[in-house]
mmCIF file of C-alpha atoms in Angstrom:
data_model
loop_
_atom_site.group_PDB
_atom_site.id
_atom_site.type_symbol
_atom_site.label_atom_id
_atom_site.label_comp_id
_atom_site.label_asym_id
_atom_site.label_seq_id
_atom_site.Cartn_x
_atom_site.Cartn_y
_atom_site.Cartn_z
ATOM 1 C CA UNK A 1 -4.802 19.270 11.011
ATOM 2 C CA UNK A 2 -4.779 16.416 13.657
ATOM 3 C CA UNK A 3 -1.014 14.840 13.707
ATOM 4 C CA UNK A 4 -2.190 11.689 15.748
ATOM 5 C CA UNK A 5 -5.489 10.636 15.206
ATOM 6 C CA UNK A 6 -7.600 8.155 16.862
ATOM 7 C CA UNK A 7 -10.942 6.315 16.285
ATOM 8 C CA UNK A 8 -12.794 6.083 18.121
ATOM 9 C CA UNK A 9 -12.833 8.136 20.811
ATOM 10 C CA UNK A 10 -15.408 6.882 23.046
ATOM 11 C CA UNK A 11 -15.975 2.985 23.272
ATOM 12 C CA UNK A 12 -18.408 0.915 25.473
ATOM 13 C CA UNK A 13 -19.041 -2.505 25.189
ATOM 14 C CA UNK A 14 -19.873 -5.990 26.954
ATOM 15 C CA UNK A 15 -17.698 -8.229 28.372
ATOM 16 C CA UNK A 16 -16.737 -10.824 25.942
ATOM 17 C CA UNK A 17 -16.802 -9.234 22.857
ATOM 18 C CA UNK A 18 -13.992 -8.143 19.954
ATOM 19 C CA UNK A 19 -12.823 -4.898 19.650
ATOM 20 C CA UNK A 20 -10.626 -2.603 17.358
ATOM 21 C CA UNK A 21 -9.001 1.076 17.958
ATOM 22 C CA UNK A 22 -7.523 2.749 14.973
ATOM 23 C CA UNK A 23 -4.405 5.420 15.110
ATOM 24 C CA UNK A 24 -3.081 6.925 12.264
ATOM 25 C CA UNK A 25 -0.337 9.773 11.763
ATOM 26 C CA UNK A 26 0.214 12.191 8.872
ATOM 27 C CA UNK A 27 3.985 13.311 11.127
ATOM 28 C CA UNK A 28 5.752 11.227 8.517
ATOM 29 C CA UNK A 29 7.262 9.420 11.723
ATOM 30 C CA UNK A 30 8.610 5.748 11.519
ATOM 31 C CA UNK A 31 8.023 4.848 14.777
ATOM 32 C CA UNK A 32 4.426 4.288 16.876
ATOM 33 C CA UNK A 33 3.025 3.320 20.201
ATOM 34 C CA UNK A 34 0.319 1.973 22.032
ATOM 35 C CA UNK A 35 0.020 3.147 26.080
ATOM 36 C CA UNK A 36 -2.818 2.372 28.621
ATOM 37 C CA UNK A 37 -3.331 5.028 30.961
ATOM 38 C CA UNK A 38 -5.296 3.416 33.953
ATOM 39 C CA UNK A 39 -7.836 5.058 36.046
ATOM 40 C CA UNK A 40 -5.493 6.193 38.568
ATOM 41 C CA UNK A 41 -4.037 7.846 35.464
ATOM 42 C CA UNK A 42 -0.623 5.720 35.115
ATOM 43 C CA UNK A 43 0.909 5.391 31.766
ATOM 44 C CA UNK A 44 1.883 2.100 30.356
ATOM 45 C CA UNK A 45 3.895 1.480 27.199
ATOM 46 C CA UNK A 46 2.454 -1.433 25.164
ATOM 47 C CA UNK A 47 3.535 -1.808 22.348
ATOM 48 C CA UNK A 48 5.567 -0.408 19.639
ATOM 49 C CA UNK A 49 6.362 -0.651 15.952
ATOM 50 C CA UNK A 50 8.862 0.747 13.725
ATOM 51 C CA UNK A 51 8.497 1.251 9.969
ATOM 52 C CA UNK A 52 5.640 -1.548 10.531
ATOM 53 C CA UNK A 53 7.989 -3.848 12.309
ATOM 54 C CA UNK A 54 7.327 -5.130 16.565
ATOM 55 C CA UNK A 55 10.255 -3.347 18.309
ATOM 56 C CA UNK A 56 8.626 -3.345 22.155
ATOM 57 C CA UNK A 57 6.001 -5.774 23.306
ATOM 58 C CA UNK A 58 5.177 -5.740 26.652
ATOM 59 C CA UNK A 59 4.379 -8.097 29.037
ATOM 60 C CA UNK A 60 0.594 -7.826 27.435
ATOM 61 C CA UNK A 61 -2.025 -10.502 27.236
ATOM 62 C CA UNK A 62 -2.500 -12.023 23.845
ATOM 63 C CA UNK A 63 -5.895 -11.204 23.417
ATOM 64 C CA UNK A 64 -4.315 -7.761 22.329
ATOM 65 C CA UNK A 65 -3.038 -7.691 19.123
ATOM 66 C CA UNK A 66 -1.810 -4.310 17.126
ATOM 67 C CA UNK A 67 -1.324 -4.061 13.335
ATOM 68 C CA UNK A 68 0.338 -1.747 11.157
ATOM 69 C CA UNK A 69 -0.659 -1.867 7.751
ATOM 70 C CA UNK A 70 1.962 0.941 6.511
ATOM 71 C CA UNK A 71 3.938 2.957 9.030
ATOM 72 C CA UNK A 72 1.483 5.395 9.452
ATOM 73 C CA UNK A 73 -1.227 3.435 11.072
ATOM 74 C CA UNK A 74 -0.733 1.070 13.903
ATOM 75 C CA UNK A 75 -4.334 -0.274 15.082
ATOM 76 C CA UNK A 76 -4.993 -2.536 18.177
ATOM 77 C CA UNK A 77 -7.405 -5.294 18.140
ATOM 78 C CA UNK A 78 -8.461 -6.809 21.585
ATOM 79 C CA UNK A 79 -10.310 -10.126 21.424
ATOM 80 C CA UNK A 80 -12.719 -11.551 24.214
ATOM 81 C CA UNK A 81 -13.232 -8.113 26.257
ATOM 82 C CA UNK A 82 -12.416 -8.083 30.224
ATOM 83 C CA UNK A 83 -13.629 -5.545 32.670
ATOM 84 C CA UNK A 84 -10.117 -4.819 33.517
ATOM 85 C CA UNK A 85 -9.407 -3.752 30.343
ATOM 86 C CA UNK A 86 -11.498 -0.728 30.648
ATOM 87 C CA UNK A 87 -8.925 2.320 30.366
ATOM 88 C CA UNK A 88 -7.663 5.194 28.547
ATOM 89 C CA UNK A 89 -5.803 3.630 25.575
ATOM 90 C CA UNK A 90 -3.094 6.267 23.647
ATOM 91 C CA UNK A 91 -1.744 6.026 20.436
ATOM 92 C CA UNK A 92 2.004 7.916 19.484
ATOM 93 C CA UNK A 93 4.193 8.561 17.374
ATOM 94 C CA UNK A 94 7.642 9.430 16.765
ATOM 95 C CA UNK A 95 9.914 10.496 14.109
ATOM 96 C CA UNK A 96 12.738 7.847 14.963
ATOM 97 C CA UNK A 97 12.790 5.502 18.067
ATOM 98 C CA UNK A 98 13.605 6.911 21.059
ATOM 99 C CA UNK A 99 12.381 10.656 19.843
ATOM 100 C CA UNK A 100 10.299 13.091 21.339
ATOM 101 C CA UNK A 101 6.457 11.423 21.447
ATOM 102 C CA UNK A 102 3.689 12.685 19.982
ATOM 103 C CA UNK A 103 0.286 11.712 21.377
ATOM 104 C CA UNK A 104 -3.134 11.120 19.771
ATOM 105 C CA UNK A 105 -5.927 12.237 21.934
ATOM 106 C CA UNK A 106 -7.106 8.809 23.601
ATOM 107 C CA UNK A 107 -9.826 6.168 22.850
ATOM 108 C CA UNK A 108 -11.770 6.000 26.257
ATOM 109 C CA UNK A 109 -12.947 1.850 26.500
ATOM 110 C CA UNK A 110 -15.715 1.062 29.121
ATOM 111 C CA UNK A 111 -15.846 -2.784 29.613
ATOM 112 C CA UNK A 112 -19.386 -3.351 31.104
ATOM 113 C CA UNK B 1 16.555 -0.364 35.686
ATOM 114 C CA UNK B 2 15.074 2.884 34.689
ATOM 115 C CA UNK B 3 12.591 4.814 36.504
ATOM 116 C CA UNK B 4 11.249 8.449 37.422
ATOM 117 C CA UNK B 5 9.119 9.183 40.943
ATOM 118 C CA UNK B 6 7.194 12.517 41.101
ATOM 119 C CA UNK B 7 6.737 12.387 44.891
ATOM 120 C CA UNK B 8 3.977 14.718 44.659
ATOM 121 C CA UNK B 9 0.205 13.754 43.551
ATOM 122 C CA UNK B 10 -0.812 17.403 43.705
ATOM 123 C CA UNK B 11 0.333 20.800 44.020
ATOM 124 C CA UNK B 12 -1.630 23.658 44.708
ATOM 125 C CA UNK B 13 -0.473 27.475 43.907
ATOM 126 C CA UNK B 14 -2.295 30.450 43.340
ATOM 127 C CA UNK B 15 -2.222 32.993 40.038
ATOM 128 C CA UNK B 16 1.489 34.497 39.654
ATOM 129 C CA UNK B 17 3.415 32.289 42.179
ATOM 130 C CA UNK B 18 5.809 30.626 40.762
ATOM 131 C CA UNK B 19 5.500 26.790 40.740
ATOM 132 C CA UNK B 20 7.673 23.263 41.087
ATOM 133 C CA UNK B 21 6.540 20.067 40.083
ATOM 134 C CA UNK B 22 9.010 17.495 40.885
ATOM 135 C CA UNK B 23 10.530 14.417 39.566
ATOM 136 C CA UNK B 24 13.329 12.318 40.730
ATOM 137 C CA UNK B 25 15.252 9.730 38.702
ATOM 138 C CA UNK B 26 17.025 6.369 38.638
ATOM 139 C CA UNK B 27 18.873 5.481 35.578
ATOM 140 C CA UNK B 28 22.262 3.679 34.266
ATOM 141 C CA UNK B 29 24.326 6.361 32.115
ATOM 142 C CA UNK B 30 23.299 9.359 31.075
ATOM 143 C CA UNK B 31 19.509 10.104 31.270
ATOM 144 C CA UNK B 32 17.436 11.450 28.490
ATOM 145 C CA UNK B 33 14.421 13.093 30.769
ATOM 146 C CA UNK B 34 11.234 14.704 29.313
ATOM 147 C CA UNK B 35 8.274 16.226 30.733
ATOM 148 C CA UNK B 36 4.561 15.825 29.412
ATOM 149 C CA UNK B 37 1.741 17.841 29.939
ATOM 150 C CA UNK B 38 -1.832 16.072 30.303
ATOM 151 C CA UNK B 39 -5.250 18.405 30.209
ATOM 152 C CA UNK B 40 -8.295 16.807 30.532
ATOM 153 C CA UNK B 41 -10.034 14.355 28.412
ATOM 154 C CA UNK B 42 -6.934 15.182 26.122
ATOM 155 C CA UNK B 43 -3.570 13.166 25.278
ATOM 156 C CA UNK B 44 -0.503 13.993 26.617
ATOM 157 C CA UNK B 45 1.295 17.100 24.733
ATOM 158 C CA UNK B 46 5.752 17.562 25.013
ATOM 159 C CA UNK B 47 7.027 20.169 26.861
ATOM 160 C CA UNK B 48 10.474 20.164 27.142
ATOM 161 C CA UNK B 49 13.425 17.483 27.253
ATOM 162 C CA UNK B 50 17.159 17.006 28.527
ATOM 163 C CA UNK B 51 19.180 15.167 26.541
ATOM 164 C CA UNK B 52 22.471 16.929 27.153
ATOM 165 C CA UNK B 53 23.972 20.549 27.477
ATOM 166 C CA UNK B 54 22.637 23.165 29.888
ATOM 167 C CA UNK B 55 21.576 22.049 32.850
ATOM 168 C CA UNK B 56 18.198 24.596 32.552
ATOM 169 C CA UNK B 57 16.204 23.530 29.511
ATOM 170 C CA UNK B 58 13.491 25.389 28.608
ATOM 171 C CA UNK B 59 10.320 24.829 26.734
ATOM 172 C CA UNK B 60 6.406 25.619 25.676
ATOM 173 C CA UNK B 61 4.079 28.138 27.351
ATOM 174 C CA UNK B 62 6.754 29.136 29.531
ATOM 175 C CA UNK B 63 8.077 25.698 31.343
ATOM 176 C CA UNK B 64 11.309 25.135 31.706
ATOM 177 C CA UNK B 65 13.388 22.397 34.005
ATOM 178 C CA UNK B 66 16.608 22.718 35.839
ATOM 179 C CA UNK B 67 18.470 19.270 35.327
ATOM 180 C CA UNK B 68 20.603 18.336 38.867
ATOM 181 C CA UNK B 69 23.066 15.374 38.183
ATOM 182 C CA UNK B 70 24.313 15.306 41.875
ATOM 183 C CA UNK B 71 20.047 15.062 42.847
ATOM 184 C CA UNK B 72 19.212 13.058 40.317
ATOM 185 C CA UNK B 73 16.310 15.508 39.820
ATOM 186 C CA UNK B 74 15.091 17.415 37.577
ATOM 187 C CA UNK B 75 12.082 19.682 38.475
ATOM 188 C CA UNK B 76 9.783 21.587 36.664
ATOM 189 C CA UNK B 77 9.287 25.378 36.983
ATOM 190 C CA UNK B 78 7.460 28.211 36.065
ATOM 191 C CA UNK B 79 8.185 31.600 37.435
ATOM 192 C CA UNK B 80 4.327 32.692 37.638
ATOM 193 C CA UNK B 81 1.540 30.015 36.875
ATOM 194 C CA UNK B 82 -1.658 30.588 35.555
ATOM 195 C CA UNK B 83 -5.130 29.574 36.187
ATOM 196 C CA UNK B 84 -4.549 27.591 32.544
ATOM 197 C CA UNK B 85 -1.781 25.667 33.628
ATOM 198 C CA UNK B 86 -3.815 23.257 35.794
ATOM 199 C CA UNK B 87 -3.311 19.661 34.577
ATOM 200 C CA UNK B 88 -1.319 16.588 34.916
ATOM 201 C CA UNK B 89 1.933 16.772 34.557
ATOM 202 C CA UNK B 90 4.294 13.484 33.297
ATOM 203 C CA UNK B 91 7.857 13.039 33.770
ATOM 204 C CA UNK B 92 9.424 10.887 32.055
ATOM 205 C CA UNK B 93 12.978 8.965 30.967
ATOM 206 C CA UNK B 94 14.060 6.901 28.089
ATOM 207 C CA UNK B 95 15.659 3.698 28.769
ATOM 208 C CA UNK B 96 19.186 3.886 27.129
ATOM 209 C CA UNK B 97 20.495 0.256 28.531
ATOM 210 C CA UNK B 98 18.030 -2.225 27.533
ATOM 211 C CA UNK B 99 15.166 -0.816 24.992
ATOM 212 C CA UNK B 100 16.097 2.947 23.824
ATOM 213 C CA UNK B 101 12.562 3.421 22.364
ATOM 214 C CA UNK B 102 11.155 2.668 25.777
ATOM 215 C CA UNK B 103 10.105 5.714 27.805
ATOM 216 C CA UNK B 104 9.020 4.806 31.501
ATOM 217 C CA UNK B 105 6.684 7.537 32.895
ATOM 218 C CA UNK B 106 6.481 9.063 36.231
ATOM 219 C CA UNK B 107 2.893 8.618 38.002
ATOM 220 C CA UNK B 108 1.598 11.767 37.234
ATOM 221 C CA UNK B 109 1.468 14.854 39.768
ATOM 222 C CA UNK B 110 -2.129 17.634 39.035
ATOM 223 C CA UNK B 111 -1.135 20.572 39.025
ATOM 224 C CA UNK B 112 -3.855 23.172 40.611
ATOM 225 C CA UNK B 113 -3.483 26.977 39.797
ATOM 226 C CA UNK B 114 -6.132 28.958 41.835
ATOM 227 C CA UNK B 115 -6.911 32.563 40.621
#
């Protein structure tokens, strides 16, 4: 059984264009997180939510938007794609804030 | 504000050495320090954590970390490494002053275990 799940894993797409990436935990955790890892491999917290409310947002720009529907899914939506954007984007999860992290496997996003 | 440095990008060690992988920290009051294992094309999986207590903490497939208050370090170590071992390797700290479900992460140091 996968604890942190993400969808999809592999995404390439054109400059300009709406995306979404989907994370969902069966942990039972109230707490989740988006990262980007960039291609020198440095990991970046995003955001995070806790029992579906915004606890962290970074300094991120708006065309990212996350979503939790029930606190165990927290998807990201990215509007009007950028090249820079292409990265390594991880989804976690925790049982309370602060907690040991659990990590989903990564959605790989290729900007072209 | 909080951070962690690994100094080291890479470290190389052959089969049934033992092995360090460093990391270094600046933080206000007590730090809550983890460290993160990364294979590739995978997400990064917990390995151990210091929250208070014994100074050596020790963790999954063998890890374990030697906390050092006066160094502000606290290393990672394995008596004998294997070939299997080779990844990236994450430190990281939780910020307990301004965010405490903010973790900042260290940049990352591979880890190379040559048979």
């Amino acid at each position: 059984d996968t604890a942190v799940s993400q969808t999809p894993k592999y995404l390439v797409t054109q400059m300009g264009n709406d995306k979404s990436i989907k994370c969902e935990q069966n942990l039972g955790h109230d707490t989740m997180y988006w990262y980007k890892q960039d291609s020198k491999k440095f990991l970046k917290i995003m955001f995070s939510y806790n029992n579906k409310e915004l606890i962290i947002n970074e300094t991120v720009p708006n065309r990212f938007s996350p979503k939790s529907p029930d606190k165990a899914h927290l998807n990201l939506h990215i509007n009007s794609l950028e090249l820079g954007d292409s990265a390594v984007y991880f989804c976690a999860s925790s049982q309370q804030q602060g907690e040991t992290q659990y990590f989903g496997p990564g959605t790989r996003l290729l900007v072209l | 504000a909080q951070s962690v440095a690994q100094p080291e990008d890479q470290v190389n060690v052959a089969e049934g050495n033992p092995l360090t992988v460093k990391c270094t920290y600046s933080v206000s009051g007590n730090p809550y320090l983890f460290w993160y294992v990364q294979y590739p094309n995978r997400g990064l999986q917990f390995l151990l954590k210091y929250i208070t207590g014994d100074n050596l903490v020790k963790g999954s497939y063998g890890f374990e970390a030697e906390f050092n208050k006066s160094q502000t370090s606290f290393h990672l170590k394995k008596p004998s490494a294997l070939v299997s071992d080779s990844a990236l390797y994450f430190c990281a700290v939780r910020d307990l002053i301004y965010n405490f479900n903010k973790f900042y992460f260290g940049s990352g140091t591979k880890l190379n275990v040559k048979p």
